[in-house]
Coordinates of C-alpha atoms and ligand atoms in Angstrom, one line a residue:
M1 CA 39.5 20.2 32.9
S2 CA 40.3 18.5 29.6
D3 CA 36.6 18.3 28.5
Q4 CA 36.3 22.1 28.7
P5 CA 36.0 23.5 25.2
W6 CA 39.1 25.1 23.7
T7 CA 37.9 28.7 23.3
V8 CA 40.0 31.5 22.0
G9 CA 40.4 32.8 25.5
R10 CA 41.4 29.5 27.1
L11 CA 43.8 28.7 24.3
L12 CA 45.6 32.1 24.6
H13 CA 45.8 31.7 28.4
W14 CA 47.2 28.2 28.3
T15 CA 49.6 29.0 25.4
A16 CA 51.0 32.1 27.0
E17 CA 51.8 30.1 30.2
W18 CA 53.3 27.3 28.3
L19 CA 55.5 29.4 26.0
A20 CA 56.8 31.3 29.1
T21 CA 58.3 28.0 30.3
R22 CA 59.9 27.5 26.8
G23 CA 62.1 30.5 26.6
S24 CA 59.7 33.0 24.9
E25 CA 60.4 36.6 25.8
F26 CA 56.9 37.8 25.0
P27 CA 54.7 34.7 25.4
R28 CA 51.3 36.4 25.4
L29 CA 52.2 38.4 22.3
D30 CA 53.5 35.3 20.5
A31 CA 50.3 33.4 21.4
E32 CA 48.1 36.1 20.0
V33 CA 50.1 36.6 16.8
L34 CA 50.2 32.9 16.1
L35 CA 46.6 32.2 16.9
S36 CA 45.4 35.2 14.8
H37 CA 47.6 33.8 12.0
V38 CA 46.0 30.4 12.0
L39 CA 42.5 31.9 12.3
S40 CA 43.2 34.5 9.6
C41 CA 42.0 37.3 11.8
S42 CA 43.6 40.4 13.4
R43 CA 44.8 40.3 17.0
I44 CA 42.0 42.7 18.0
E45 CA 39.4 40.3 16.6
L46 CA 40.7 37.6 19.1
Y47 CA 39.4 39.8 21.9
T48 CA 36.0 40.0 20.4
T49 CA 35.7 36.3 19.9
F50 CA 37.1 35.2 23.3
D51 CA 34.4 32.7 24.0
K52 CA 34.4 31.2 20.5
V53 CA 35.4 27.5 20.3
V54 CA 38.4 27.0 18.0
A55 CA 37.9 24.2 15.5
D56 CA 40.1 21.1 15.3
E57 CA 41.9 22.1 12.1
P58 CA 43.2 25.5 13.2
R59 CA 44.0 24.1 16.6
T60 CA 46.2 21.4 15.0
A61 CA 47.9 24.0 12.9
F62 CA 48.4 26.2 16.0
R63 CA 49.9 23.3 17.9
E64 CA 52.4 22.7 15.2
L65 CA 53.5 26.4 15.2
L66 CA 53.8 26.3 19.0
R67 CA 56.1 23.3 18.7
R68 CA 58.3 25.2 16.4
R69 CA 58.1 28.4 18.5
A70 CA 59.2 26.3 21.5
D71 CA 62.3 25.3 19.4
G72 CA 63.1 29.0 19.1
A73 CA 61.8 29.7 15.6
P74 CA 61.0 33.5 15.5
V75 CA 57.3 34.3 15.2
A76 CA 58.0 36.2 12.0
Y77 CA 59.3 33.0 10.3
L78 CA 56.3 31.1 11.5
T79 CA 53.8 33.6 10.2
G80 CA 56.0 34.4 7.2
Q81 CA 55.5 38.1 7.8
R82 CA 56.8 41.1 9.8
E83 CA 55.8 44.7 9.9
F84 CA 58.5 47.4 9.3
F85 CA 57.7 51.1 9.1
S86 CA 54.0 50.1 9.3
L87 CA 54.3 48.1 6.0
P88 CA 54.0 44.3 5.9
F89 CA 57.0 42.3 4.6
K90 CA 57.3 38.7 3.7
V91 CA 60.2 37.0 5.6
T92 CA 61.7 33.6 5.4
P93 CA 64.7 32.1 7.2
A94 CA 66.8 33.4 4.2
V95 CA 66.5 36.9 5.5
L96 CA 67.0 38.8 8.7
V97 CA 63.8 39.7 10.5
P98 CA 63.5 43.5 10.1
R99 CA 64.1 45.3 13.4
P100 CA 62.4 48.4 14.7
E101 CA 65.8 50.1 15.3
T102 CA 66.5 50.1 11.6
E103 CA 63.5 52.5 11.1
Q104 CA 65.8 55.2 12.4
L105 CA 68.0 54.9 9.3
V106 CA 64.9 55.1 7.1
V107 CA 63.6 58.2 8.9
R108 CA 66.9 60.0 8.3
A109 CA 67.0 59.0 4.6
I110 CA 63.5 60.3 4.1
D111 CA 64.3 63.6 5.9
L112 CA 67.3 64.1 3.7
Y113 CA 65.6 63.5 0.4
R114 CA 61.8 64.2 0.8
K115 CA 62.1 67.5 -1.0
S116 CA 64.4 66.3 -3.8
G117 CA 63.4 65.2 -7.3
K118 CA 65.0 62.1 -8.7
V119 CA 67.4 60.6 -6.2
R120 CA 69.6 57.5 -6.8
I121 CA 69.8 55.2 -3.8
V122 CA 71.6 51.9 -3.2
D123 CA 70.7 49.5 -0.3
V124 CA 73.7 47.3 0.4
G125 CA 72.6 43.9 1.9
T126 CA 68.9 44.4 1.3
G127 CA 67.7 41.2 2.9
S128 CA 63.9 41.2 2.8
G129 CA 64.1 44.6 1.0
N130 CA 62.6 46.4 4.0
I131 CA 64.8 49.5 3.7
A132 CA 64.8 49.8 -0.1
I133 CA 61.1 49.2 -0.4
T134 CA 60.1 51.6 2.4
L135 CA 62.3 54.3 0.8
A136 CA 60.7 53.6 -2.6
K137 CA 57.2 54.0 -1.0
H138 CA 58.1 57.3 0.8
L139 CA 60.3 58.8 -1.9
P140 CA 58.2 58.4 -5.1
A141 CA 60.9 59.9 -7.4
A142 CA 63.7 57.7 -6.1
V143 CA 65.3 55.0 -8.2
I144 CA 66.9 52.3 -6.1
T145 CA 69.5 49.6 -6.4
A146 CA 69.2 46.7 -3.9
I147 CA 72.2 44.4 -3.5
D148 CA 72.5 41.2 -1.6
I149 CA 75.0 38.3 -1.5
S150 CA 72.2 35.8 -1.2
N151 CA 70.0 34.9 -4.1
D152 CA 67.4 33.5 -1.7
A153 CA 67.2 36.8 0.0
L154 CA 66.9 38.6 -3.3
A155 CA 63.9 36.4 -4.2
V156 CA 62.2 37.5 -1.0
A157 CA 63.0 41.2 -1.6
K158 CA 61.7 41.0 -5.2
H159 CA 58.4 39.5 -3.9
N160 CA 58.1 42.3 -1.4
A161 CA 58.8 44.9 -4.0
E162 CA 56.1 43.5 -6.3
F163 CA 53.7 43.3 -3.4
H164 CA 54.2 46.9 -2.6
G165 CA 54.0 48.0 -6.2
V166 CA 57.6 49.5 -6.4
A167 CA 59.4 46.7 -8.4
D168 CA 59.7 49.0 -11.4
R169 CA 61.9 51.4 -9.5
I170 CA 64.2 48.9 -7.8
D171 CA 67.0 47.1 -9.6
F172 CA 68.1 44.0 -7.8
I173 CA 71.8 42.9 -8.0
H174 CA 73.3 39.7 -6.7
G175 CA 76.7 40.4 -5.3
N176 CA 79.1 41.0 -2.4
L177 CA 78.9 44.7 -1.6
F178 CA 79.6 46.6 -4.8
D179 CA 81.6 43.8 -6.5
A180 CA 79.0 43.1 -9.1
C181 CA 78.3 46.8 -9.9
D182 CA 79.8 48.4 -12.9
L183 CA 82.6 50.9 -11.9
K184 CA 80.5 53.7 -13.3
M185 CA 77.6 53.1 -11.0
Q186 CA 77.3 55.9 -8.5
W187 CA 74.5 57.0 -6.1
D188 CA 73.3 60.0 -4.1
L189 CA 72.6 57.9 -1.1
I190 CA 74.0 54.7 0.2
V191 CA 72.1 52.9 3.0
S192 CA 73.0 49.7 4.7
N193 CA 72.2 47.6 7.7
P194 CA 75.3 45.4 7.3
P195 CA 76.5 42.4 9.4
Y196 CA 78.2 44.0 12.4
I197 CA 78.5 41.3 15.1
R198 CA 81.9 39.8 16.1
E199 CA 82.4 36.1 15.6
E200 CA 83.0 35.5 19.2
E201 CA 79.7 37.1 20.2
F202 CA 77.8 34.5 18.2
D203 CA 77.5 32.0 21.0
G204 CA 76.1 34.7 23.3
L205 CA 73.2 35.7 20.9
P206 CA 69.7 34.8 21.9
R207 CA 68.7 31.3 20.9
D208 CA 66.1 32.5 18.4
V209 CA 68.6 34.6 16.6
R210 CA 71.5 32.2 16.8
M211 CA 69.7 29.1 15.6
H212 CA 67.3 30.6 13.1
E213 CA 68.4 33.8 11.5
P214 CA 71.0 33.8 8.6
K215 CA 74.5 33.9 10.1
E216 CA 75.9 35.7 7.1
A217 CA 73.5 38.6 7.7
L218 CA 74.7 39.0 11.3
I219 CA 78.4 38.1 11.6
A220 CA 81.0 40.4 10.0
G221 CA 84.3 38.7 11.2
P222 CA 86.6 38.5 14.2
R223 CA 86.3 42.3 14.9
G224 CA 82.7 42.9 13.9
V225 CA 83.6 46.0 11.9
E226 CA 85.1 44.4 8.8
V227 CA 82.1 44.9 6.5
I228 CA 81.6 48.5 7.7
E229 CA 85.2 49.3 6.9
R230 CA 84.9 47.9 3.4
L231 CA 81.6 49.6 2.8
A232 CA 82.9 53.0 4.0
R233 CA 86.1 52.7 1.8
E234 CA 84.1 51.7 -1.3
S235 CA 81.5 54.3 -0.7
V236 CA 84.1 57.0 -1.5
T237 CA 84.1 55.9 -5.1
R238 CA 80.4 55.1 -5.2
L239 CA 78.9 58.3 -3.8
L240 CA 78.2 61.4 -5.9
C241 CA 79.6 64.7 -4.5
G242 CA 77.3 65.8 -1.7
G243 CA 75.8 62.3 -1.4
W244 CA 75.1 60.7 2.0
L245 CA 76.2 57.4 3.6
L246 CA 73.9 56.0 6.3
I247 CA 75.0 52.7 8.0
E248 CA 73.3 51.0 10.9
I249 CA 76.0 50.0 13.4
G250 CA 76.7 48.1 16.7
P251 CA 79.2 49.7 19.1
P252 CA 80.0 53.1 17.6
E253 CA 83.8 53.7 18.1
E254 CA 85.3 51.4 15.5
S255 CA 82.6 52.1 13.0
E256 CA 83.1 55.8 13.4
Q257 CA 86.9 55.3 13.0
A258 CA 86.3 53.3 9.8
V259 CA 84.4 56.3 8.3
D260 CA 86.9 58.9 9.7
A261 CA 89.6 57.0 7.9
C262 CA 88.0 57.8 4.6
L263 CA 89.4 61.2 3.4
H264 CA 86.3 62.5 1.5
L265 CA 83.6 61.5 4.0
K266 CA 82.6 64.1 6.5
R267 CA 81.0 62.3 9.4
H268 CA 78.1 63.9 11.4
P269 CA 77.2 62.9 14.9
T270 CA 76.0 59.3 15.0
L271 CA 72.2 59.1 15.3
L272 CA 70.6 57.5 18.4
D273 CA 67.9 54.9 18.3
L274 CA 64.7 55.1 20.4
A275 CA 66.6 53.5 23.3
D276 CA 69.2 56.3 23.0
I277 CA 71.9 53.8 21.7
P278 CA 74.1 55.2 18.9
R279 CA 72.7 53.3 15.9
V280 CA 73.2 55.1 12.5
I281 CA 76.5 56.4 11.1
H282 CA 75.8 59.5 9.1
A283 CA 78.4 60.9 6.7
Q284 CA 78.5 63.2 3.6
M285 CA 80.7 63.0 0.6
Q286 CA 82.8 66.2 0.2
Ligands
LIG301 N1 68.3 45.3 5.1 C1 67.8 44.2 5.9 C2 67.4 44.7 7.3 O1 67.7 45.8 7.6 C3 68.8 43.1 6.0 C4 70.1 43.4 6.7 C5 71.1 42.2 6.8 O2 70.8 41.2 6.2 N2 72.2 42.4 7.4 O3 66.8 44.0 8.0

């Protein structure tokens, strides 16, 4: 057995079985993404080189990645990249790994402003910059402000903006929500995927998330809705008349109440994600 050569096919098969015993939810996918990363090829190419023997050097690098994956490190941190809205984003442990459900918010924002000329957008809690940058790519006349409380996250977001050629239309601000923004700064559209998890939920999160993703990007406080409440309240002074507020949320009731408590915001029905879960608060400034 051990003197059989380690071909691509054999490595994938062995690794998928091994990762399955180490708590990976998608062991075959993880194996393919990590092996294609060390071999600098696409996942499809693995299938055309199934019988090719993998050299010692990439195999050593692969083994190291597998060790970290078995410790729960998300695949995106191991490869340093994740796709969002079909665009590649650099990610590090300083930023949340972009999630497909967040694409729903981006779709709505593009729908609202695709026919507009210049539109001023702010992304509050930009993380890797996935929302801000995707909007900049799809709304070529948009000028965007991207805020984050973490300087390390902003460095990742700036790198991504440069990579995608939109850095000249995005202004990066280091701050807690709007605290670092001049009082006169106002926008047509506020987008945010803020922290919305309750403190006591933390221990129940999947290991990969709990131990590896930035806690401050996930946890809002004892009730989970604290950041959303503040964001909704402050949006009233930051939105131009007719402007929109789009916020990704967890359980909808308290988030909807937080928006309903703001006199000038007219809330529309919460948008569902692809799994039919209410996901995006959607309100317009009157
Ligand atoms: N905007 C980023 C995302 O949607 C980061 C969000 C966050 O850090 N809470 O993934």
